[in-house]
Short mmCIF file of C-alpha atoms in Angstrom, two decimals:
data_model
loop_
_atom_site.label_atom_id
_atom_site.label_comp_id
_atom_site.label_asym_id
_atom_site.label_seq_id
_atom_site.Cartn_x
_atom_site.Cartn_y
_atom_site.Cartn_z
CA UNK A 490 30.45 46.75 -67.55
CA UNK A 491 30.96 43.08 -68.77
CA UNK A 492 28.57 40.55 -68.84
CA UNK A 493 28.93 36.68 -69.20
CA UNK A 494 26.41 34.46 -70.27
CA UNK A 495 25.97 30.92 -71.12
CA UNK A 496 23.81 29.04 -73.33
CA UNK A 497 20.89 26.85 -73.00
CA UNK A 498 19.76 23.57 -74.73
CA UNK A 499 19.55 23.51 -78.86
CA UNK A 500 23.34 25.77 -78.74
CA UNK A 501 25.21 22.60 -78.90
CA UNK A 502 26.25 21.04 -82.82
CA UNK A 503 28.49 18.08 -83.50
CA UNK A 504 31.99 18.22 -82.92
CA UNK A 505 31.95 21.51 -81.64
CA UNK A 506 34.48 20.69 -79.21
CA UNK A 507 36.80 19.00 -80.97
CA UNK A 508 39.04 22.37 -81.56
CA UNK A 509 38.54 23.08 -77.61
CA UNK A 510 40.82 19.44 -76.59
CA UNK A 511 43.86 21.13 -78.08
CA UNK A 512 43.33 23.85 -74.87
CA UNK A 513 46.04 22.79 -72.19
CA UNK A 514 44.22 21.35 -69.11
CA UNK A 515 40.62 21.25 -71.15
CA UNK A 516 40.64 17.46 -72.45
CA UNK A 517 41.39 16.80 -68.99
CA UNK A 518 38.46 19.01 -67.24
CA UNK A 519 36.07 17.40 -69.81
CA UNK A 520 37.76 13.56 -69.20
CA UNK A 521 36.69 14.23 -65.23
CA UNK A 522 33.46 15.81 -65.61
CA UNK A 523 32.35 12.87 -67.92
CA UNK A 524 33.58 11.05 -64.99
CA UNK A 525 31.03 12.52 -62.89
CA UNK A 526 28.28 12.94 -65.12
CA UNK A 527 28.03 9.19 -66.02
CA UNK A 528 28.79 10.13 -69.55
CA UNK A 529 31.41 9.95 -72.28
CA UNK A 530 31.39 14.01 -72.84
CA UNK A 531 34.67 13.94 -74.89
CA UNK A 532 32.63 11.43 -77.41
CA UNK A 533 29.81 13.50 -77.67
CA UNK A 534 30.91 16.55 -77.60
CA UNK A 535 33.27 16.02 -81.05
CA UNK A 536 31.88 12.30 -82.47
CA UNK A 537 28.53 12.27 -81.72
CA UNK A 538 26.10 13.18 -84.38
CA UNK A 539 23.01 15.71 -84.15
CA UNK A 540 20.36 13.48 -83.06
CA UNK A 541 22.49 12.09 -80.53
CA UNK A 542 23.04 14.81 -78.78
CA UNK A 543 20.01 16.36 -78.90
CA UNK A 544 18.92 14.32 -76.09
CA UNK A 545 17.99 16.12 -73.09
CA UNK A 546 20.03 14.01 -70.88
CA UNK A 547 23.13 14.20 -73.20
CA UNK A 548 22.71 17.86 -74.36
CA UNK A 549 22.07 19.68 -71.01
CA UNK A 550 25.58 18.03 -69.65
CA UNK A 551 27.55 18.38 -72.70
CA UNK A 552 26.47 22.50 -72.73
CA UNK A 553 27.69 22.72 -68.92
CA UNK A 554 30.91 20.95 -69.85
CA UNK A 555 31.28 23.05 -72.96
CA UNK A 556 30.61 26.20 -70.77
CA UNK A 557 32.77 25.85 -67.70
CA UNK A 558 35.35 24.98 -69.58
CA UNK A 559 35.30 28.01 -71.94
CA UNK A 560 35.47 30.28 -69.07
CA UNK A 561 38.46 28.10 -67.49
CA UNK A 562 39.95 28.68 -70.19
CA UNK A 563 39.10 32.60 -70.63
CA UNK A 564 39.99 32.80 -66.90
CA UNK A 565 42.06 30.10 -65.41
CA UNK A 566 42.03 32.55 -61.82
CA UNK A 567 38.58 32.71 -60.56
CA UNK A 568 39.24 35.40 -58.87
CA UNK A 569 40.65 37.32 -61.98
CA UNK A 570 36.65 37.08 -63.02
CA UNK A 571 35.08 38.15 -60.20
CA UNK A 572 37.47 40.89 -60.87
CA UNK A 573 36.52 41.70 -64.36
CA UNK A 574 32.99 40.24 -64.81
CA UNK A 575 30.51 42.90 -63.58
CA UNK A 576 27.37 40.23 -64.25
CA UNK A 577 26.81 37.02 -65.26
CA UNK A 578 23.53 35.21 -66.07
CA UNK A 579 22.76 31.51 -68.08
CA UNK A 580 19.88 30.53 -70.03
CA UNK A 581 17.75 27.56 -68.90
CA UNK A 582 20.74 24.77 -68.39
CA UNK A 583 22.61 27.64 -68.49
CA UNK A 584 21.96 29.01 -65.62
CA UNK A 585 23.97 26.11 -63.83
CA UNK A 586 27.06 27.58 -66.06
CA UNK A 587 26.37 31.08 -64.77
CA UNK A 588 26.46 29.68 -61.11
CA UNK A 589 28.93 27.35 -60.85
CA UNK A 590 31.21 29.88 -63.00
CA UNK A 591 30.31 32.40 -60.37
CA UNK A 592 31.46 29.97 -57.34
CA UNK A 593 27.81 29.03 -56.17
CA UNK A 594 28.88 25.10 -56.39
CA UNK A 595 31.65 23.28 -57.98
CA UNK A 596 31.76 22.54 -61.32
CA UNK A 597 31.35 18.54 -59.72
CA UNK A 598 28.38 19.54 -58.08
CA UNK A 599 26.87 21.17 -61.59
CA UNK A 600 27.78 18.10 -63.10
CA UNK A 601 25.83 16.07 -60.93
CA UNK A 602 23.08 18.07 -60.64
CA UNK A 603 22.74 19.01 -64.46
CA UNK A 604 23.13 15.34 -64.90
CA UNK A 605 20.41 14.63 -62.93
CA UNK A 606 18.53 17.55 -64.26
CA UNK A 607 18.76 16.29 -68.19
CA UNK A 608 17.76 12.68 -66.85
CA UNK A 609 14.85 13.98 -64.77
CA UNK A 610 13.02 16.05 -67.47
CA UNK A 611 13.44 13.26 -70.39
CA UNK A 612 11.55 11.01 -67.85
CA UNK A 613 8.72 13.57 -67.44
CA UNK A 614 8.88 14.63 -71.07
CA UNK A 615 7.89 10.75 -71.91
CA UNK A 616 4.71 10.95 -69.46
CA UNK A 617 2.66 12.82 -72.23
CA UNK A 618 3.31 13.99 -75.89
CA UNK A 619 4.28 17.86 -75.17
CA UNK A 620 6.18 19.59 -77.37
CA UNK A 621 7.62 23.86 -77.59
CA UNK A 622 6.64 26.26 -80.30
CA UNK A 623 8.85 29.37 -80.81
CA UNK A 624 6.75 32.59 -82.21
CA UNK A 625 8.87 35.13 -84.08
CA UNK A 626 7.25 38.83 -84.11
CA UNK A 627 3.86 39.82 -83.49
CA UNK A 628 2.67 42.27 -80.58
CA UNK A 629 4.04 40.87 -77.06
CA UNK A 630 0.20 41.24 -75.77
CA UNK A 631 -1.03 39.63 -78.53
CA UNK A 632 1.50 36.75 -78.63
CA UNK A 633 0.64 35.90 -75.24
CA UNK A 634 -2.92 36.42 -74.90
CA UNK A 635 -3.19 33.84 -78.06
CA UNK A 636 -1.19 31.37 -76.29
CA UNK A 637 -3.21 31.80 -73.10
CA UNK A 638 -6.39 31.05 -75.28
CA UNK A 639 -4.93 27.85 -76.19
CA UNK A 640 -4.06 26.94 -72.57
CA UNK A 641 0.06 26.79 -73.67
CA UNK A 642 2.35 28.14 -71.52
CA UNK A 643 5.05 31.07 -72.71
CA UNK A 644 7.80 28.47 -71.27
CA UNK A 645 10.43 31.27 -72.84
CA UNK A 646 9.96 35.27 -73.16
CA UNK A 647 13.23 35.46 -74.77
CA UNK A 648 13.09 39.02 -75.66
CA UNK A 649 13.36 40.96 -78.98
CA UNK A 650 10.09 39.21 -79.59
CA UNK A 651 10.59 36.01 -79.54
CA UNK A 652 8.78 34.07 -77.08
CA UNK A 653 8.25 30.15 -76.90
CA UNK A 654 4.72 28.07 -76.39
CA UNK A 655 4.76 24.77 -74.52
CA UNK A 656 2.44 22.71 -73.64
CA UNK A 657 0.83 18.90 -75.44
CA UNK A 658 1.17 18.52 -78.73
CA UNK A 659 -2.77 18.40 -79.54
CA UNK A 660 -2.40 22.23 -77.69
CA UNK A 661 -0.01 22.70 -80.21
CA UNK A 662 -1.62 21.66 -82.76
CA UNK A 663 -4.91 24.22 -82.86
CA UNK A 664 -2.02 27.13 -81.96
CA UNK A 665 -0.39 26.62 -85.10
CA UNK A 666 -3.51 26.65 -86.57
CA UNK A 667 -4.61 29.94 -85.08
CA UNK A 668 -1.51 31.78 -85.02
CA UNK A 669 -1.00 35.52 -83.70
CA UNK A 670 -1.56 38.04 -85.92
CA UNK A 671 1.58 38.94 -88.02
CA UNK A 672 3.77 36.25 -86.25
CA UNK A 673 5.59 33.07 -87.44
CA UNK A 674 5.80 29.55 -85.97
CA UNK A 675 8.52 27.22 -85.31
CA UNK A 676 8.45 23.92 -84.05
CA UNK A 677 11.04 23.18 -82.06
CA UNK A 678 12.89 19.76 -82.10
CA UNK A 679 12.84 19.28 -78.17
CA UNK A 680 12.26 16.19 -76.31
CA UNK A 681 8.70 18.23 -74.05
CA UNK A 682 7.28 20.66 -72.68
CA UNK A 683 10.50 22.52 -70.34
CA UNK A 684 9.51 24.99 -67.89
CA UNK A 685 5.92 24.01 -67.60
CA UNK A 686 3.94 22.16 -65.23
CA UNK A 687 4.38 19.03 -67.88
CA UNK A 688 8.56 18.85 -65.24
CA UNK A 689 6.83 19.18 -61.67
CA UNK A 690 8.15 15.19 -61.17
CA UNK A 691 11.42 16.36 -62.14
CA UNK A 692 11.57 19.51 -59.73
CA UNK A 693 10.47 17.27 -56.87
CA UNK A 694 13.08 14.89 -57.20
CA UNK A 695 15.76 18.06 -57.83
CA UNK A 696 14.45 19.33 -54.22
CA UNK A 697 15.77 16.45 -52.11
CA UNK A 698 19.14 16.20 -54.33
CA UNK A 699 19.66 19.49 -53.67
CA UNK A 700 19.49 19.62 -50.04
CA UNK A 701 22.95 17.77 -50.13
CA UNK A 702 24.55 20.24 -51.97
CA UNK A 703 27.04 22.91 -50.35
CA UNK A 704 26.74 26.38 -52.03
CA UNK A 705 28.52 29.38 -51.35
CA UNK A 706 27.53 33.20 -52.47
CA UNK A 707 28.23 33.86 -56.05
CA UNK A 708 30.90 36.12 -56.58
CA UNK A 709 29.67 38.21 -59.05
CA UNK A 710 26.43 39.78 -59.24
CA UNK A 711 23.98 36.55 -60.41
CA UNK A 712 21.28 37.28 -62.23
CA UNK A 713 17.99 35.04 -62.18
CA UNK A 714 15.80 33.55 -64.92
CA UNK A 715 12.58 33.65 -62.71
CA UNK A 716 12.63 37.22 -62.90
CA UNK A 717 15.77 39.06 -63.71
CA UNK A 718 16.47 39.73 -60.01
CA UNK A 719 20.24 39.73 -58.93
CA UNK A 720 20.44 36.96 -56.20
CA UNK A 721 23.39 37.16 -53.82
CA UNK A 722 22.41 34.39 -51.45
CA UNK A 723 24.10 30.77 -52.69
CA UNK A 724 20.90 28.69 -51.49
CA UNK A 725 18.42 31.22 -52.73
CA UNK A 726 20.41 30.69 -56.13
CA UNK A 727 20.21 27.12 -55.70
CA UNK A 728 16.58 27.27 -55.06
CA UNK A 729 15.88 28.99 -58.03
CA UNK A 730 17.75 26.35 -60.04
CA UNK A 731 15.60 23.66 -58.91
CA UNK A 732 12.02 25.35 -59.08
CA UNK A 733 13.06 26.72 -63.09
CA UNK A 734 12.89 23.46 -64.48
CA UNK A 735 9.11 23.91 -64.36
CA UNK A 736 9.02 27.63 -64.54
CA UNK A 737 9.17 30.20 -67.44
CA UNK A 738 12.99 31.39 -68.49
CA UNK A 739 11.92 35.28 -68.19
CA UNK A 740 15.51 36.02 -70.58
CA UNK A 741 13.60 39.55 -71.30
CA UNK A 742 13.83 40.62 -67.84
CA UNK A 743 17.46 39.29 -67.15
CA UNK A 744 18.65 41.57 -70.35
CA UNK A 745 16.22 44.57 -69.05
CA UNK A 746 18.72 43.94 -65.70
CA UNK A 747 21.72 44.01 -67.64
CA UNK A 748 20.85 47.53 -69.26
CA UNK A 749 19.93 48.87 -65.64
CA UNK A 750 22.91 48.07 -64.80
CA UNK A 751 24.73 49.40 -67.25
CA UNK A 752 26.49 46.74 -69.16
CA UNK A 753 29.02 48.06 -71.80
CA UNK A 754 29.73 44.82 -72.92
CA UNK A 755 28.31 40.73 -73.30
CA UNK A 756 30.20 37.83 -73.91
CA UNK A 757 28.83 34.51 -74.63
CA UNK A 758 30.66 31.21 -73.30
CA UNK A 759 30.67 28.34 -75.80
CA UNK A 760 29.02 26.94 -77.58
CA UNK A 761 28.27 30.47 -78.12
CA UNK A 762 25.55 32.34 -81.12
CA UNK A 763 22.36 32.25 -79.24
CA UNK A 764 22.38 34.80 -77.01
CA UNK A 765 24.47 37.53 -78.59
CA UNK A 766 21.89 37.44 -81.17
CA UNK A 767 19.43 38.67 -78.74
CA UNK A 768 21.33 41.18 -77.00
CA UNK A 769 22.03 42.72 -80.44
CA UNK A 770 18.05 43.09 -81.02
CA UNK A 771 17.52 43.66 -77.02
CA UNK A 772 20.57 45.77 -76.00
CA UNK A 773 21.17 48.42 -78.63
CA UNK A 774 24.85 49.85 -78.37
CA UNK A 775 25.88 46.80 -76.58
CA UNK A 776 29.05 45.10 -77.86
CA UNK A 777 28.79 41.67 -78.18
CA UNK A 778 31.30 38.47 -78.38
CA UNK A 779 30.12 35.00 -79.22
CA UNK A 780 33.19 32.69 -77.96
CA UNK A 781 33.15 30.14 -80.18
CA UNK A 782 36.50 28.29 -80.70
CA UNK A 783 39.65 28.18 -79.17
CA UNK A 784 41.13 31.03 -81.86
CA UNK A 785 38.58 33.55 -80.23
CA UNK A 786 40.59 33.27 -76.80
CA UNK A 787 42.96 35.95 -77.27
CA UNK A 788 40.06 38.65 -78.94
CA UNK A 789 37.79 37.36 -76.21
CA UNK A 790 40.24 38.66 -73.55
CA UNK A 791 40.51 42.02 -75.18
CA UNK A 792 36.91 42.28 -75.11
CA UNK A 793 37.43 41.75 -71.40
CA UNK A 794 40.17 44.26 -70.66
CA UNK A 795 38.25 46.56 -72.66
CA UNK A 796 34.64 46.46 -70.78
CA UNK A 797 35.88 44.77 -67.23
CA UNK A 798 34.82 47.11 -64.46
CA UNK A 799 37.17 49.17 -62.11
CA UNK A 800 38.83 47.51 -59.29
CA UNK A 801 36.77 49.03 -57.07
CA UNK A 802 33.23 48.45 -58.71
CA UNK A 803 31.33 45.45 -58.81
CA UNK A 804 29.57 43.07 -56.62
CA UNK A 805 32.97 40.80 -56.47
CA UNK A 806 35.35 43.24 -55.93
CA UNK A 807 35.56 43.74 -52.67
CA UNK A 808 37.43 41.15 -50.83
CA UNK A 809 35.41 41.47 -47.95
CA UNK A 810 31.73 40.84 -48.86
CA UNK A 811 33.00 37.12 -48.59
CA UNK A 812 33.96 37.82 -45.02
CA UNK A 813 32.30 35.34 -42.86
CA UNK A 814 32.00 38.27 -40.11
CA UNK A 815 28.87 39.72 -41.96
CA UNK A 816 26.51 39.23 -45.07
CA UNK A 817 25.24 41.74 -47.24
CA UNK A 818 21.75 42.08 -48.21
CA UNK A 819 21.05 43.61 -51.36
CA UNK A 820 18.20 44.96 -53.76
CA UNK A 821 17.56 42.52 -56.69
CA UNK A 822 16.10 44.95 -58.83
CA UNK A 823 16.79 48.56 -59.62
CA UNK A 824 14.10 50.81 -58.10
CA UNK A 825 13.40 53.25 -54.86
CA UNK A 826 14.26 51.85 -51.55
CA UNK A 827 11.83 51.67 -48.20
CA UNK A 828 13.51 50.87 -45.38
CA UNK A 829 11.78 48.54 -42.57
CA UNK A 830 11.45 49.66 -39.14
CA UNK A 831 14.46 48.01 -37.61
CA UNK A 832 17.80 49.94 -36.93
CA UNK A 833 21.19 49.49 -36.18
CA UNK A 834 21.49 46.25 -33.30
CA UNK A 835 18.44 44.95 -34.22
CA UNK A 836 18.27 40.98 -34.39
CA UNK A 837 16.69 39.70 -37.19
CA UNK A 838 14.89 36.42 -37.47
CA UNK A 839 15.25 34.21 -41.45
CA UNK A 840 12.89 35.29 -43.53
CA UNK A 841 12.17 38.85 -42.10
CA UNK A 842 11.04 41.36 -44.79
CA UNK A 843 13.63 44.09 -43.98
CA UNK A 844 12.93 46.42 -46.89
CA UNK A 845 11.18 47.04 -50.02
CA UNK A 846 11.91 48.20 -53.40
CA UNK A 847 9.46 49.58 -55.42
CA UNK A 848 10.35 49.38 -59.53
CA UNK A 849 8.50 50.40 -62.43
CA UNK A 850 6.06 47.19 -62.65
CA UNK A 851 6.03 46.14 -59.54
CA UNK A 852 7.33 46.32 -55.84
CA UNK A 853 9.68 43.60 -54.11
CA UNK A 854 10.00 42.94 -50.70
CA UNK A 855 13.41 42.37 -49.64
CA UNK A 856 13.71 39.54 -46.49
CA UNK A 857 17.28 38.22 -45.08
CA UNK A 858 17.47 34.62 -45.20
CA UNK A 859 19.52 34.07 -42.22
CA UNK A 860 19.53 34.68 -38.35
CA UNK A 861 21.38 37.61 -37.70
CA UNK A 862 22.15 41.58 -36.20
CA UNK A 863 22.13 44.70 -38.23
CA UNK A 864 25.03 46.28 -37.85
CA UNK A 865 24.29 49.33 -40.24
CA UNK A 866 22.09 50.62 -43.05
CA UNK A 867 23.96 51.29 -46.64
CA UNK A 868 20.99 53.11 -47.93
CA UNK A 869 18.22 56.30 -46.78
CA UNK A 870 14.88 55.58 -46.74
CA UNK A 871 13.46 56.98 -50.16
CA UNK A 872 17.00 56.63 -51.96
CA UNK A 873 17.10 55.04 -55.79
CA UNK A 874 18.75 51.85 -55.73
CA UNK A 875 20.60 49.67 -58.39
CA UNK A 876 20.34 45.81 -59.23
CA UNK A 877 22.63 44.43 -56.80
CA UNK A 878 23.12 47.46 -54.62
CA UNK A 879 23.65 46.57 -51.06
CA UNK A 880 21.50 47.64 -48.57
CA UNK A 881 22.57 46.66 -44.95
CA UNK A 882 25.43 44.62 -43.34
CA UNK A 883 23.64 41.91 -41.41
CA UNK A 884 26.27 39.72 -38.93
CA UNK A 885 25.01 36.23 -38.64
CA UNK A 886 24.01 35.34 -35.23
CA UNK A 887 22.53 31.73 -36.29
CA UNK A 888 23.32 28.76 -39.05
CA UNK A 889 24.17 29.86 -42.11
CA UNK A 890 23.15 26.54 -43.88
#
């Protein structure tokens, strides 16, 4: 099974897409996004030095750019990845990529809300002097407890043990001077504290933006930062966005998703490094491809051919679980399925809990988000479920916005 995953903030280096202009149609995407985005992308994306774009509100745009148009590039049909792509999941900014690539909003729409996003969280970041730490090895446990002692927050558990502090910089400070036991420190060169408490201005002002914005269910199985669940309903995805600027980025759980599902396979969309060098420590037999520059196209679509699932697998593959007829509700983690008391004809109100799963940490209750009639169960009471699995057929029977 194939994976595709995007980037988050500290991927992008200078000039690295000057080699992607010479892509037919991509100068163009990147002339009309910067249209959108109140920026001159095609500048900083190939001119602009490293301290330029390191800014938040110049970086976190310039990655979505660089991302979308990597996969228009990989896959110029949409459809053709819905097809092929078995899972797809972003890092941080990157999780904008992973939806708009997955037809949650348009690309404008991530434009305008990343835009807004990058511009947001520099404002908050100048409030107060935070800062991020990243700590390499040490026991998980002990990593954490230590940066619970020091009131920091682990803003990023990225996995293969490396999980990032962030809080102020005086917090910082007495960390790095009581480090975990047999772990390094790095300071990261980021503008504050992201995914803490330090953004809640920025999520607030994300909330009412986002109300405007028209989604649609990805077409692909989506799988969340907040907690590696796959999320199949466009505003629930949407949601998410907004409320993980001042969340953590749980990466370790979206990877221990992509082995429960089975993925063969992980490609990275550019600017591309970062997170196939996890899922080579994290995902062990796991091929991995890091697009980088245009001269990767043609091995990146081999890598595709080779671990794209069959036509009839996947959360995207069947024409009709776009039908506007009936929704699917699905589990968003692998586990054992309860089923609810309700049966076929019953009319369900938004947010009923309809179901739960119960994994190996923890057990989720599954609601429907929508108004609607069951029309039938996919799943027995007691039966083991997959990420993504759908459960019941629900026909809408009120607004679906």
């Amino acid at each position: 099974m194939l994976v595709l995953v995007a980037p988050g903030q500290g991927a992008q280096t200078p000039g690295f897409l000057t080699p992607w202009l010479a892509v037919p149609g991509f100068a163009d995407r990147l002339t009309w996004w910067s249209a959108v985005a109140g920026l001159d992308l095609v500048h900083y994306g190939t001119e602009a030095d490293a301290e330029t774009i390191k800014d938040t509100a110049i970086a976190q745009p310039l990655l979505v750019a660089a991302g979308l148009g990597g996969a228009l590039a990989l896959f110029p049909d949409p459809a053709e990845a819905f097809r092929a792509v078995g899972a797809a999941g972003g890092h941080s900014v990157g999780e904008i990529t992973a939806a708009a690539a997955a037809g949650v909003i348009t690309a404008e729409a991530a434009m305008v809300f990343v835009r807004e996003r990058g511009r947001l969280m520099a404002q908050a970041a100048a409030v107060t002097p935070t800062g991020m730490t990243a700590v390499l090895g040490g026991e998980p446990d002990v990593v954490l407890a230590k940066i619970a002692e020091h009131h920091l927050v682990p803003a990023n558990n990225n996995g293969a043990g490396q999980i990032v502090a962030a809080g102020t910089l005086e917090q910082l400070a007495s960390f790095a001077a009581d480090p975990p036991a047999a772990a390094r420190l790095r300071a990261l060169s980021v503008a504050g504290a992201f995914h803490t408490e330090h953004m809640a201005p920025a999520v607030e002002h994300l909330a009412v933006l986002a109300k405007g914005v028209t989604t649609g269910d990805p077409g692909t199985r989506l799988v969340s930062n907040a907690d590696g669940a796959v999320v199949h309903d466009g505003r629930e995805v949407l949601r998410r966005l907004v409320a993980q600027v001042s969340n953590p980025v749980r990466w370790d759980l979206c990877q221990e998703t992509f082995a429960e599902l089975g993925v063969t396979g992980v490609l990275e969309l550019p600017p591309a490094g970062t997170l196939t060098g996890l899922a080579k420590r994290a995902l062990k037999g796991v091929e991995t491809f890091a697009l980088k520059t245009p001269d990767d196209l043609d091995a990146a679509r081999e890598f595709v051919a080779k671990h794209a699932e069959p036509a009839d697998a996947g959360a995207g593959a069947d024409p009709a679980d776009a039908a506007p007829s009936w929704r699917l509700v699905i589990a968003p983690h692998g586990g054992t399925v309860r089923r609810g008391e309700f049966a076929a004809g019953a009319v369900l109100q938004p947010n009923t809990t309809v179901a739960t799963v119960v994994a190996r940490r923890d057990t989720h209750e599954i609601t429907v988000q929508h108004e609607g009639e069951i029309l039938e169960w996919l799943v027995e009471d007691g039966d083991p479920v997959a990420p993504g699995q759908p459960l019941l057929r629900v026909h809408p029977t009120g607004s679906l916005v």
